[in-house]
Coordinates of C-alpha atoms and ligand atoms in Angstrom, one line a residue:
X1 CA -22.8 -23.4 -48.3
X2 CA -26.2 -21.8 -48.7
X3 CA -26.9 -18.3 -50.0
X4 CA -29.0 -17.7 -46.9
X5 CA -27.6 -14.5 -45.3
X6 CA -29.0 -13.7 -41.8
X7 CA -29.2 -10.0 -41.2
X8 CA -30.6 -7.9 -38.4
X9 CA -27.7 -8.3 -36.0
X10 CA -25.8 -5.3 -34.6
X11 CA -22.9 -7.4 -33.3
X12 CA -21.4 -10.8 -33.7
X13 CA -19.3 -12.2 -30.9
X14 CA -17.0 -15.2 -31.5
X15 CA -16.5 -17.4 -28.5
X16 CA -18.5 -18.0 -25.3
X17 CA -15.7 -18.2 -22.8
X18 CA -15.3 -15.5 -20.1
X19 CA -14.4 -12.9 -22.8
X20 CA -17.3 -13.7 -25.1
X21 CA -19.8 -13.9 -22.3
X22 CA -18.7 -10.6 -20.9
X23 CA -18.9 -9.0 -24.4
X24 CA -22.4 -10.5 -25.1
X25 CA -23.7 -9.2 -21.8
X26 CA -22.3 -5.7 -22.1
X27 CA -23.2 -5.1 -25.8
X28 CA -26.7 -6.6 -25.5
X29 CA -27.7 -5.7 -21.9
X30 CA -25.9 -2.4 -21.5
X31 CA -25.9 -1.0 -25.1
X32 CA -29.1 -2.6 -26.1
X33 CA -27.7 -4.1 -29.3
X34 CA -28.9 -7.3 -31.0
X35 CA -26.1 -9.8 -30.7
X36 CA -25.4 -13.3 -31.9
X37 CA -22.6 -15.3 -30.3
X38 CA -21.0 -18.3 -31.9
X39 CA -19.2 -21.0 -29.9
X40 CA -17.3 -24.0 -31.1
X41 CA -18.1 -26.1 -28.0
X42 CA -21.3 -27.6 -26.8
X43 CA -21.5 -25.2 -23.9
X44 CA -20.1 -22.0 -22.5
X45 CA -16.7 -21.9 -20.7
X46 CA -14.0 -21.6 -23.3
X47 CA -10.8 -22.7 -21.6
X48 CA -12.8 -24.3 -18.8
X49 CA -15.0 -26.2 -21.2
X50 CA -12.1 -27.8 -23.0
X51 CA -9.5 -28.1 -20.3
X52 CA -11.1 -30.8 -18.1
X53 CA -7.9 -32.6 -17.3
X54 CA -7.3 -33.9 -13.7
X55 CA -6.1 -31.0 -11.6
X56 CA -7.4 -28.2 -13.8
X57 CA -7.8 -25.1 -11.7
X58 CA -7.3 -21.4 -11.8
X59 CA -4.1 -20.5 -10.0
X60 CA -5.1 -17.0 -8.9
X61 CA -7.1 -16.6 -5.8
X62 CA -10.7 -17.7 -6.7
X63 CA -12.5 -14.6 -5.3
X64 CA -10.6 -12.4 -7.8
X65 CA -11.1 -14.8 -10.7
X66 CA -14.6 -13.3 -11.1
X67 CA -16.4 -10.5 -13.0
X68 CA -16.7 -7.3 -11.0
X69 CA -19.8 -6.2 -12.9
X70 CA -22.3 -8.7 -11.2
X71 CA -22.1 -7.5 -7.7
X72 CA -25.1 -9.4 -6.6
X73 CA -23.6 -12.7 -7.8
X74 CA -20.4 -11.9 -5.9
X75 CA -22.4 -11.6 -2.7
X76 CA -24.3 -14.9 -3.4
X77 CA -21.5 -17.0 -4.8
X78 CA -20.1 -19.6 -2.4
X79 CA -16.8 -21.3 -2.6
X80 CA -14.8 -23.6 -0.4
X81 CA -11.1 -23.2 -1.0
X82 CA -8.6 -20.5 -2.0
X83 CA -8.3 -21.7 -5.6
X84 CA -11.2 -22.6 -7.8
X85 CA -11.3 -25.8 -9.8
X86 CA -12.1 -25.8 -13.5
X87 CA -15.5 -27.3 -12.8
X88 CA -16.3 -24.5 -10.3
X89 CA -15.2 -21.8 -12.8
X90 CA -17.5 -23.3 -15.3
X91 CA -20.4 -23.3 -12.8
X92 CA -19.7 -19.7 -12.1
X93 CA -19.8 -18.7 -15.8
X94 CA -23.0 -20.8 -16.3
X95 CA -24.6 -18.8 -13.4
X96 CA -23.6 -15.5 -15.1
X97 CA -25.2 -16.8 -18.3
X98 CA -28.3 -17.9 -16.5
X99 CA -28.7 -14.7 -14.5
X100 CA -28.4 -12.5 -17.5
X101 CA -30.3 -14.7 -19.9
X102 CA -27.5 -14.9 -22.3
X103 CA -27.8 -18.5 -23.7
X104 CA -30.6 -17.6 -26.1
X105 CA -28.2 -15.5 -28.1
X106 CA -25.4 -18.1 -28.3
X107 CA -25.2 -20.6 -31.1
X108 CA -23.2 -23.6 -29.9
X109 CA -21.4 -26.2 -32.0
X110 CA -20.5 -23.6 -34.5
X111 CA -17.1 -22.6 -35.8
X112 CA -16.6 -19.2 -37.4
X113 CA -14.6 -19.8 -40.6
X114 CA -14.4 -16.3 -42.0
X115 CA -15.2 -12.7 -41.3
X116 CA -15.1 -10.3 -44.1
X117 CA -15.6 -6.5 -43.9
X118 CA -17.4 -4.6 -46.7
X119 CA -16.4 -1.0 -46.8
X120 CA -19.4 0.2 -48.8
X121 CA -22.0 -1.1 -46.3
X122 CA -19.7 -0.9 -43.3
X123 CA -20.8 -4.5 -42.5
X124 CA -19.0 -7.6 -41.5
X125 CA -20.1 -10.9 -43.0
X126 CA -19.4 -14.0 -41.0
X127 CA -19.5 -17.5 -42.4
X128 CA -19.8 -20.5 -40.1
X129 CA -19.0 -24.2 -40.3
X130 CA -22.7 -24.8 -40.8
X131 CA -22.6 -22.9 -44.1
X132 CA -24.6 -20.0 -42.7
X133 CA -23.8 -16.4 -43.3
X134 CA -24.6 -13.6 -40.9
X135 CA -24.0 -9.8 -41.2
X136 CA -23.5 -7.3 -38.5
X137 CA -21.9 -3.9 -38.0
X138 CA -19.6 -5.0 -35.2
X139 CA -17.4 -8.0 -34.8
X140 CA -16.0 -9.0 -31.4
X141 CA -13.6 -11.9 -31.3
X142 CA -13.1 -13.5 -28.0
X143 CA -11.2 -16.5 -29.1
X144 CA -9.3 -17.1 -25.9
X145 CA -5.5 -17.0 -25.5
X146 CA -5.2 -20.7 -25.1
X147 CA -7.4 -22.4 -27.7
X148 CA -5.0 -23.3 -30.5
X149 CA -3.2 -26.5 -29.2
X150 CA 0.5 -27.4 -29.8
X151 CA 1.1 -31.1 -30.3
X152 CA 4.5 -32.8 -30.2
X153 CA 5.8 -34.5 -33.3
X154 CA 6.6 -38.1 -32.3
X155 CA 7.4 -40.7 -34.8
X156 CA 5.1 -43.6 -34.9
X157 CA 2.5 -42.0 -32.7
X158 CA -0.3 -43.1 -35.0
X159 CA 0.6 -46.7 -34.1
X160 CA 0.4 -46.2 -30.4
X161 CA -2.3 -48.5 -29.1
X162 CA -3.2 -46.4 -26.0
X163 CA -5.0 -43.1 -25.7
X164 CA -3.3 -39.8 -26.8
X165 CA -4.8 -36.7 -25.5
X166 CA -4.0 -33.0 -25.3
X167 CA -5.0 -31.4 -22.0
X168 CA -6.8 -28.7 -23.9
X169 CA -9.2 -31.3 -25.4
X170 CA -9.8 -33.6 -22.5
X171 CA -12.6 -36.0 -23.2
X172 CA -15.4 -36.1 -20.7
X173 CA -15.1 -39.2 -18.5
X174 CA -11.4 -40.0 -19.3
X175 CA -9.9 -41.2 -16.1
X176 CA -6.2 -41.8 -15.3
X177 CA -7.0 -43.8 -12.2
X178 CA -5.0 -47.0 -12.0
X179 CA -3.5 -46.4 -15.4
X180 CA 0.1 -46.1 -16.7
X181 CA 0.3 -42.5 -17.7
X182 CA 2.9 -40.4 -19.5
X183 CA 2.8 -36.6 -19.6
X184 CA 4.8 -34.4 -21.9
X185 CA 5.1 -30.8 -20.7
X186 CA 5.6 -29.2 -17.4
X187 CA 4.1 -25.7 -17.7
X188 CA 1.1 -24.5 -15.6
X189 CA -1.0 -27.3 -17.1
X190 CA 1.5 -30.1 -16.9
X191 CA 2.5 -29.4 -13.3
X192 CA -1.2 -29.2 -12.3
X193 CA -1.8 -32.5 -14.0
X194 CA 1.3 -34.1 -12.4
X195 CA 0.0 -33.2 -8.9
X196 CA -3.4 -34.7 -9.5
X197 CA -2.4 -37.7 -11.5
X198 CA 0.4 -38.8 -9.2
X199 CA -2.2 -39.5 -6.6
X200 CA -4.4 -41.8 -8.7
X201 CA -2.4 -43.2 -11.6
X202 CA -0.7 -46.7 -11.3
X203 CA 2.4 -45.1 -12.7
X204 CA 3.1 -41.6 -13.9
X205 CA 6.1 -40.8 -16.2
X206 CA 6.8 -37.1 -16.6
X207 CA 8.6 -36.2 -19.8
X208 CA 10.2 -32.8 -19.0
X209 CA 11.9 -30.7 -21.7
X210 CA 12.7 -27.6 -19.6
X211 CA 12.5 -27.6 -15.8
X212 CA 10.3 -24.9 -14.3
X213 CA 10.3 -22.9 -11.1
X214 CA 7.1 -24.1 -9.4
X215 CA 5.9 -22.3 -6.2
X216 CA 3.5 -23.8 -3.7
X217 CA 0.0 -22.6 -4.2
X218 CA -0.9 -22.4 -0.5
X219 CA -4.4 -23.8 -1.3
X220 CA -6.5 -24.1 1.8
X221 CA -10.1 -24.0 2.9
X222 CA -11.7 -20.6 3.2
X223 CA -13.9 -20.2 6.3
X224 CA -17.2 -18.4 6.8
X225 CA -15.6 -15.3 8.4
X226 CA -13.0 -14.9 5.7
X227 CA -15.7 -15.2 3.0
X228 CA -17.9 -12.6 4.8
X229 CA -14.9 -10.2 4.9
X230 CA -14.2 -10.7 1.2
X231 CA -17.9 -10.1 0.3
X232 CA -18.0 -7.0 2.5
X233 CA -14.8 -5.6 1.0
X234 CA -15.3 -6.3 -2.7
X235 CA -15.4 -2.7 -3.7
X236 CA -12.1 -2.1 -2.1
X237 CA -10.7 -5.4 -3.5
X238 CA -11.5 -4.3 -7.1
X239 CA -10.1 -0.8 -6.5
X240 CA -6.8 -2.2 -5.3
X241 CA -6.7 -4.8 -8.1
X242 CA -7.4 -2.3 -10.8
X243 CA -4.6 -0.2 -9.4
X244 CA -2.0 -3.0 -9.4
X245 CA 0.2 -4.6 -11.9
X246 CA -0.8 -8.3 -12.1
X247 CA -4.3 -7.7 -10.6
X248 CA -4.1 -10.8 -8.4
X249 CA -5.5 -9.2 -5.3
X250 CA -2.3 -8.8 -3.2
X251 CA -0.2 -5.8 -2.5
X252 CA 2.8 -5.7 -4.9
X253 CA 6.2 -4.7 -3.6
X254 CA 8.4 -1.8 -4.8
X255 CA 11.3 -2.7 -2.5
X256 CA 14.4 -3.7 -4.5
X257 CA 15.6 -7.1 -3.4
X258 CA 19.2 -6.0 -3.0
X259 CA 18.3 -3.1 -0.8
X260 CA 17.8 -5.5 2.1
X261 CA 20.1 -7.9 3.9
X262 CA 20.4 -11.5 2.8
X263 CA 18.6 -12.6 5.9
X264 CA 15.7 -10.3 5.2
X265 CA 15.5 -11.5 1.6
X266 CA 15.4 -15.1 2.9
X267 CA 12.7 -14.1 5.4
X268 CA 10.6 -12.4 2.7
X269 CA 11.0 -15.3 0.2
X270 CA 10.1 -17.8 2.9
X271 CA 7.0 -15.8 3.9
X272 CA 5.8 -15.8 0.3
X273 CA 6.6 -19.5 -0.1
X274 CA 4.5 -20.2 3.0
X275 CA 1.7 -17.9 1.8
X276 CA 1.7 -19.6 -1.6
X277 CA 1.1 -18.4 -5.2
X278 CA 3.5 -17.9 -8.1
X279 CA 2.5 -14.3 -9.0
X280 CA 2.8 -13.5 -5.3
X281 CA 6.4 -14.8 -5.2
X282 CA 7.3 -12.8 -8.3
X283 CA 5.6 -9.5 -7.6
X284 CA 4.9 -9.3 -3.8
X285 CA 8.3 -10.2 -2.5
X286 CA 10.3 -7.5 -4.1
X287 CA 9.7 -5.0 -6.9
X288 CA 12.5 -5.9 -9.2
X289 CA 12.5 -9.7 -9.5
X290 CA 11.7 -9.5 -13.2
X291 CA 13.9 -6.5 -13.9
X292 CA 17.1 -6.9 -12.0
X293 CA 19.2 -10.0 -12.8
X294 CA 20.7 -10.1 -9.3
X295 CA 17.2 -10.0 -7.6
X296 CA 16.0 -12.6 -10.0
X297 CA 19.0 -14.8 -9.2
X298 CA 18.3 -14.5 -5.5
X299 CA 14.6 -15.6 -6.1
X300 CA 15.7 -18.4 -8.4
X301 CA 18.4 -19.6 -5.8
X302 CA 15.8 -19.7 -3.1
X303 CA 13.5 -21.9 -5.2
X304 CA 16.3 -24.1 -6.2
X305 CA 17.3 -24.6 -2.6
X306 CA 13.7 -25.7 -1.9
X307 CA 13.8 -28.3 -4.7
X308 CA 17.0 -29.8 -3.2
X309 CA 15.3 -29.8 0.2
X310 CA 12.1 -31.4 -1.0
X311 CA 13.1 -33.9 -3.6
X312 CA 14.7 -36.9 -2.0
X313 CA 16.6 -38.4 -4.9
X314 CA 19.5 -36.1 -5.8
X315 CA 19.5 -37.1 -9.4
X316 CA 15.8 -36.3 -9.8
X317 CA 16.3 -33.0 -7.9
X318 CA 19.1 -32.1 -10.4
X319 CA 16.9 -32.8 -13.4
X320 CA 14.0 -30.8 -11.9
X321 CA 16.2 -27.8 -11.1
X322 CA 16.0 -24.9 -13.6
X323 CA 19.2 -23.2 -14.6
X324 CA 17.8 -20.2 -16.5
X325 CA 16.2 -17.1 -15.2
X326 CA 12.9 -17.1 -13.2
X327 CA 11.2 -15.2 -16.0
X328 CA 8.3 -17.2 -17.4
X329 CA 4.7 -16.9 -16.4
X330 CA 5.0 -18.0 -12.8
X331 CA 3.5 -21.4 -11.8
X332 CA 2.1 -22.6 -8.5
X333 CA 0.7 -25.9 -7.4
X334 CA 0.1 -28.0 -4.3
X335 CA 2.9 -30.6 -3.9
X336 CA 4.6 -30.6 -7.3
X337 CA 8.1 -31.4 -6.2
X338 CA 6.8 -33.7 -3.5
X339 CA 5.1 -35.8 -6.2
X340 CA 8.5 -37.0 -7.4
X341 CA 9.1 -38.6 -4.0
X342 CA 6.4 -41.1 -4.7
X343 CA 7.3 -44.6 -5.9
X344 CA 4.8 -44.4 -8.8
X345 CA 6.2 -41.2 -10.3
X346 CA 9.3 -41.1 -12.5
X347 CA 11.0 -38.3 -14.4
X348 CA 12.6 -38.3 -17.9
X349 CA 14.6 -35.3 -18.9
X350 CA 14.0 -35.0 -22.6
X351 CA 17.0 -32.7 -23.0
X352 CA 19.2 -35.6 -21.8
X353 CA 17.2 -38.5 -23.1
X354 CA 14.7 -37.5 -25.9
X355 CA 11.8 -39.5 -27.1
X356 CA 12.8 -41.2 -30.3
X357 CA 9.5 -42.8 -31.2
X358 CA 6.2 -44.1 -30.0
X359 CA 5.6 -47.9 -30.0
X360 CA 2.3 -49.8 -30.0
X361 CA 2.6 -50.0 -26.2
X362 CA 4.4 -46.9 -25.1
X363 CA 7.2 -44.4 -25.8
X364 CA 10.8 -45.2 -26.5
X365 CA 13.5 -42.9 -25.3
X366 CA 17.0 -42.6 -26.6
X367 CA 18.5 -44.7 -23.8
X368 CA 16.6 -47.7 -25.2
X369 CA 14.0 -47.8 -22.5
X370 CA 10.4 -48.4 -23.5
X371 CA 8.0 -46.6 -21.2
X372 CA 4.8 -48.6 -21.3
X373 CA 1.7 -46.4 -21.2
X374 CA -2.0 -46.7 -21.3
X375 CA -2.5 -42.9 -21.8
X376 CA -0.1 -40.3 -23.2
X377 CA -1.0 -36.8 -22.1
X378 CA 0.3 -33.9 -24.1
X379 CA 0.4 -30.8 -21.8
X380 CA 2.4 -29.1 -24.5
X381 CA 0.7 -25.8 -24.5
X382 CA -0.8 -23.5 -27.1
X383 CA 0.0 -21.2 -29.9
X384 CA -0.9 -18.6 -27.4
X385 CA -3.1 -15.6 -28.2
X386 CA -2.3 -15.4 -31.9
X387 CA -2.9 -19.1 -32.9
X388 CA -6.7 -18.9 -32.7
X389 CA -6.7 -15.9 -35.1
X390 CA -4.7 -18.0 -37.7
X391 CA -7.7 -20.4 -37.9
X392 CA -10.2 -17.8 -39.1
X393 CA -10.0 -16.0 -42.4
X394 CA -10.4 -12.4 -41.2
X395 CA -10.4 -9.7 -43.9
X396 CA -10.6 -6.0 -43.2
X397 CA -10.4 -2.9 -45.3
X398 CA -9.4 -3.5 -49.0
X399 CA -9.5 -7.3 -48.4
X400 CA -6.3 -7.3 -46.4
X401 CA -6.2 -10.4 -44.1
X402 CA -5.3 -10.3 -40.5
X403 CA -2.7 -12.9 -41.3
X404 CA -1.0 -10.6 -43.8
X405 CA -1.2 -7.7 -41.4
X406 CA 0.5 -9.8 -38.7
X407 CA 3.1 -11.5 -40.8
X408 CA 6.0 -9.6 -39.0
X409 CA 4.4 -10.2 -35.6
X410 CA 1.0 -9.8 -34.1
X411 CA -0.1 -6.2 -33.8
X412 CA -2.9 -4.3 -32.2
X413 CA -3.8 -1.1 -30.5
X414 CA -4.5 -1.8 -26.8
X415 CA -4.9 -5.5 -27.4
X416 CA -8.4 -4.6 -28.7
X417 CA -8.3 -2.9 -32.1
X418 CA -6.3 -3.4 -35.3
X419 CA -5.6 -0.8 -37.9
X420 CA -7.4 -1.6 -41.2
X421 CA -10.1 -3.6 -39.4
X422 CA -13.0 -1.2 -38.7
X423 CA -15.5 -2.1 -36.1
X424 CA -13.5 -5.2 -35.2
X425 CA -12.7 -5.6 -31.5
X426 CA -10.6 -8.3 -29.9
X427 CA -11.0 -9.4 -26.3
X428 CA -7.5 -10.3 -25.1
X429 CA -5.9 -9.9 -28.5
X430 CA -2.2 -9.6 -28.8
X431 CA -0.6 -6.9 -26.7
X432 CA -3.2 -7.0 -24.0
X433 CA -2.2 -6.5 -20.4
X434 CA -0.3 -9.4 -18.8
X435 CA -2.3 -9.7 -15.7
X436 CA -5.1 -11.8 -14.0
X437 CA -7.3 -12.6 -17.0
X438 CA -10.7 -11.8 -15.7
X439 CA -10.0 -8.1 -14.7
X440 CA -8.1 -7.7 -17.9
X441 CA -11.0 -9.1 -20.0
X442 CA -13.5 -7.0 -18.2
X443 CA -11.4 -3.8 -18.6
X444 CA -11.1 -4.5 -22.4
X445 CA -14.8 -5.3 -22.8
X446 CA -15.7 -2.0 -21.0
X447 CA -13.4 -0.3 -23.5
X448 CA -15.0 -2.1 -26.5
X449 CA -18.4 -1.0 -25.1
X450 CA -17.1 2.6 -24.9
X451 CA -15.9 2.4 -28.6
X452 CA -19.1 0.8 -29.9
X453 CA -21.1 3.3 -27.8
X454 CA -19.2 6.1 -29.4
X455 CA -20.1 4.9 -32.9
X456 CA -23.7 4.5 -31.9
X457 CA -23.9 7.9 -30.2
X458 CA -22.3 9.8 -33.0
X459 CA -24.1 8.1 -35.8
X460 CA -20.8 7.3 -37.6
X461 CA -20.4 4.1 -39.4
X462 CA -17.1 2.8 -38.1
X463 CA -14.2 3.2 -35.7
X464 CA -10.8 1.8 -36.1
X465 CA -7.3 2.3 -34.6
X466 CA -5.1 4.5 -36.6
X467 CA -1.9 3.0 -38.0
X468 CA 0.2 5.5 -36.0
X469 CA -1.5 4.5 -32.7
X470 CA -1.0 0.9 -33.5
X471 CA 2.6 1.3 -34.4
X472 CA 3.2 3.3 -31.2
X473 CA 1.5 0.7 -29.1
X474 CA 3.6 -2.1 -30.7
X475 CA 6.7 -0.2 -29.8
X476 CA 5.5 0.6 -26.3
X477 CA 4.9 -3.1 -25.7
X478 CA 8.2 -4.2 -27.1
X479 CA 10.1 -1.6 -25.1
X480 CA 8.3 -2.4 -21.9
X481 CA 9.1 -6.1 -22.4
X482 CA 12.7 -5.2 -23.1
X483 CA 12.9 -3.5 -19.7
X484 CA 12.2 -6.9 -18.1
X485 CA 13.9 -10.2 -18.0
X486 CA 11.0 -11.9 -19.8
X487 CA 12.6 -11.8 -23.3
X488 CA 15.7 -13.6 -21.9
X489 CA 14.0 -16.9 -21.6
X490 CA 11.9 -18.7 -24.2
X491 CA 8.3 -19.0 -23.3
X492 CA 4.8 -18.5 -24.8
X493 CA 4.7 -14.9 -23.5
X494 CA 6.8 -14.3 -26.6
X495 CA 4.7 -16.6 -28.7
X496 CA 7.7 -19.1 -28.4
X497 CA 9.2 -16.8 -31.0
X498 CA 12.3 -18.2 -32.7
X499 CA 13.0 -14.6 -34.0
X500 CA 16.4 -13.1 -33.2
X501 CA 14.5 -10.3 -31.5
X502 CA 11.8 -12.0 -29.5
X503 CA 8.4 -10.2 -29.9
X504 CA 6.2 -10.0 -26.9
X505 CA 2.5 -10.7 -27.3
X506 CA 1.7 -8.8 -24.1
X507 CA 1.8 -5.4 -22.5
X508 CA 3.8 -6.2 -19.4
X509 CA 3.6 -3.0 -17.4
X510 CA 0.4 -4.2 -15.8
X511 CA -3.3 -3.5 -15.5
X512 CA -3.1 -0.2 -13.6
X513 CA -0.9 1.3 -16.3
X514 CA -3.0 -0.2 -19.0
X515 CA -6.2 1.3 -17.5
X516 CA -4.4 4.7 -17.2
X517 CA -3.6 4.5 -20.9
X518 CA -7.3 3.9 -21.6
X519 CA -8.3 6.9 -19.5
X520 CA -5.7 9.0 -21.4
X521 CA -7.1 7.8 -24.7
X522 CA -10.6 8.7 -23.7
X523 CA -9.6 12.0 -22.3
X524 CA -7.8 12.8 -25.6
X525 CA -11.0 12.3 -27.5
X526 CA -10.0 8.9 -28.9
X527 CA -7.0 10.4 -30.8
X528 CA -5.7 6.9 -31.5
X529 CA -8.9 6.1 -33.4
X530 CA -10.4 7.2 -36.6
X531 CA -14.2 7.5 -36.9
X532 CA -15.6 7.3 -40.4
X533 CA -18.9 7.9 -42.0
X534 CA -21.6 10.6 -41.9
X535 CA -22.8 11.7 -38.5
X536 CA -22.2 14.3 -36.0
X537 CA -18.5 14.9 -35.0
X538 CA -17.2 13.0 -32.0
X539 CA -17.5 14.9 -28.8
X540 CA -14.0 15.8 -27.7
X541 CA -13.6 16.2 -24.0
Ligands
NAP1 P1 3.1 -23.9 -21.6 O1 3.3 -23.1 -20.4 O2 3.4 -23.4 -22.9 O3 3.9 -25.3 -21.3 C1 4.0 -26.2 -22.3 C2 5.0 -27.3 -21.8 O4 5.1 -28.3 -22.8 C3 6.4 -26.8 -21.5 O5 6.9 -27.5 -20.5 C4 7.1 -27.1 -22.8 O6 8.5 -27.2 -22.7 C5 6.5 -28.4 -23.2 N1 6.5 -28.7 -24.6 C6 6.0 -28.1 -25.6 N2 6.2 -28.7 -26.8 C7 7.0 -29.8 -26.5 C8 7.5 -30.8 -27.2 N3 7.4 -30.9 -28.6 N4 8.2 -31.8 -26.6 C9 8.4 -31.7 -25.2 N5 7.9 -30.8 -24.5 C10 7.2 -29.8 -25.1 O7 1.6 -24.4 -21.7 P2 0.5 -24.7 -20.5 O8 1.2 -25.4 -19.4 O9 -0.7 -25.3 -21.1 O10 0.2 -23.2 -20.0 C11 -0.1 -22.2 -20.8 C12 -0.7 -21.1 -20.1 O11 -2.1 -21.4 -19.9 C13 -0.2 -20.8 -18.7 O12 1.0 -20.1 -18.6 C14 -1.4 -20.1 -18.1 O13 -1.4 -18.7 -18.5 C15 -2.5 -20.8 -18.7 N6 -3.0 -21.8 -17.7 C16 -3.5 -21.3 -16.6 C17 -3.8 -22.1 -15.6 C18 -4.3 -21.5 -14.4 O14 -4.2 -22.1 -13.4 N7 -4.9 -20.3 -14.4 C19 -3.7 -23.5 -15.7 C20 -3.2 -24.0 -16.9 C21 -2.8 -23.1 -17.9 P3 9.5 -26.0 -22.9 O15 9.3 -25.2 -21.6 O16 10.8 -26.6 -23.1 O17 9.0 -25.2 -24.0

């Protein structure tokens, strides 16, 4: 570590994924601040930089997995199919960076190790893995919800002679073509990987712990006329999306599933199945799939019947069929269940037949079978949202660490601010809106810009959420989650919490309601915030 402290920055942004890029753009190009962004990777992209596994794609319609702020780029951007691959997402973000000349303020290959607030100077000091120190008034962490990887503990894994890889750290150039591949995990990532790898691997063994409900994605080419209509209608598209729950660009239903006949339910479910998309099936079919157990049961039964219909081997179909509620983050893919009809794909249910150890040539399961593998892929997910914060030593007022502050569960006000951490802003921190990530990120970065702009305008030195506002938001989020069926199944939405009372890491009432809360907070003169320092008083509207 050198004593060299770099000053002269107004804001430091951690991360150059979609969140960090949006923050860098708004703070620098809209507020006119001097900003330095740090990124661990060698390029921009965050999730899309690291998750280069076969089949990686965004599973919301590609035209709404974009920033609304660059209207010109929305008109110019071309795409070919309904969903956008990881590589295309990366290309889009690179275009944003290029158009707004953002790369010159990003330092790549740099890990932020600590960020410490000094109350006397109202400054943050950030220390990087290169031994540099930077100071700035504002700290914006855009660490990404899925950047801290979970790895399974498998005895003898070090002695495995093949390649072990996590999907979230996929090495450039690693191909599964013609290889004997094993994949552990069947979440969004694992199921995407299965669909892609089944087509090219010599053999694919899927090690499944908990079966998932997987909907068809309905991916298809998008024609010239459809693209023209989307481009012409973008203003209306954003308006509808901002006024919806999951912000995926479709009309959500408020019809209770049990208010219609069984035949009508079947028709609606089939229509959504044919249309494709997991969020569509959960939120556009009926309005109470995630709140009413009976409605949920009907949706789950429909999907289970499809599994039985599609999967030819009854034993494989049985293992693939979920028995719990349809209440995890919904998943969609092209041909997931069909993959198991291929001769080169086999399924191991880890609940019935766990992995006991890795061997030099593969993986041994309890039934004594050694599954010979060239590549073992861990699609085992992430310590979502909170995990990346555990890796940085963040100290706020009075030296209190974020880890200490979150020891009974991650807290925030609006997913953005944390009491005791002045001038620190999280993009998609805990208790953010559970909705399409891009509009959620953009909404929060606009809010951060508003908060920073308020400090700048008023000449105050800092802004931070009050403890009371944070406590209330934590409660609002837990109550909102409790009104749904989400807490009744174990999933990363609850940080895979082993607590007796699962704690949500999201605000599940949706983006429209989240945005309404922001409007209310603004109209109330930022009553949930405290502004400190000399300066003229905050204008109250
Ligand atoms: P995930 O949903 O948490 O799934 C992890 C999978 O690994 C689960 O099947 C889990 O089984 C299994 N697993 C974890 N630890 C295991 C162990 N020790 N042994 C055996 N199995 C184990 O993670 P993900 O699939 O990476 O997805 C996370 C989120 O990333 C998604 O929900 C989504 O928001 C985002 N994502 C988005 C896209 C997209 O298209 N936009 C694509 C990929 C990911 P259990 O169910 O039993 O825990």
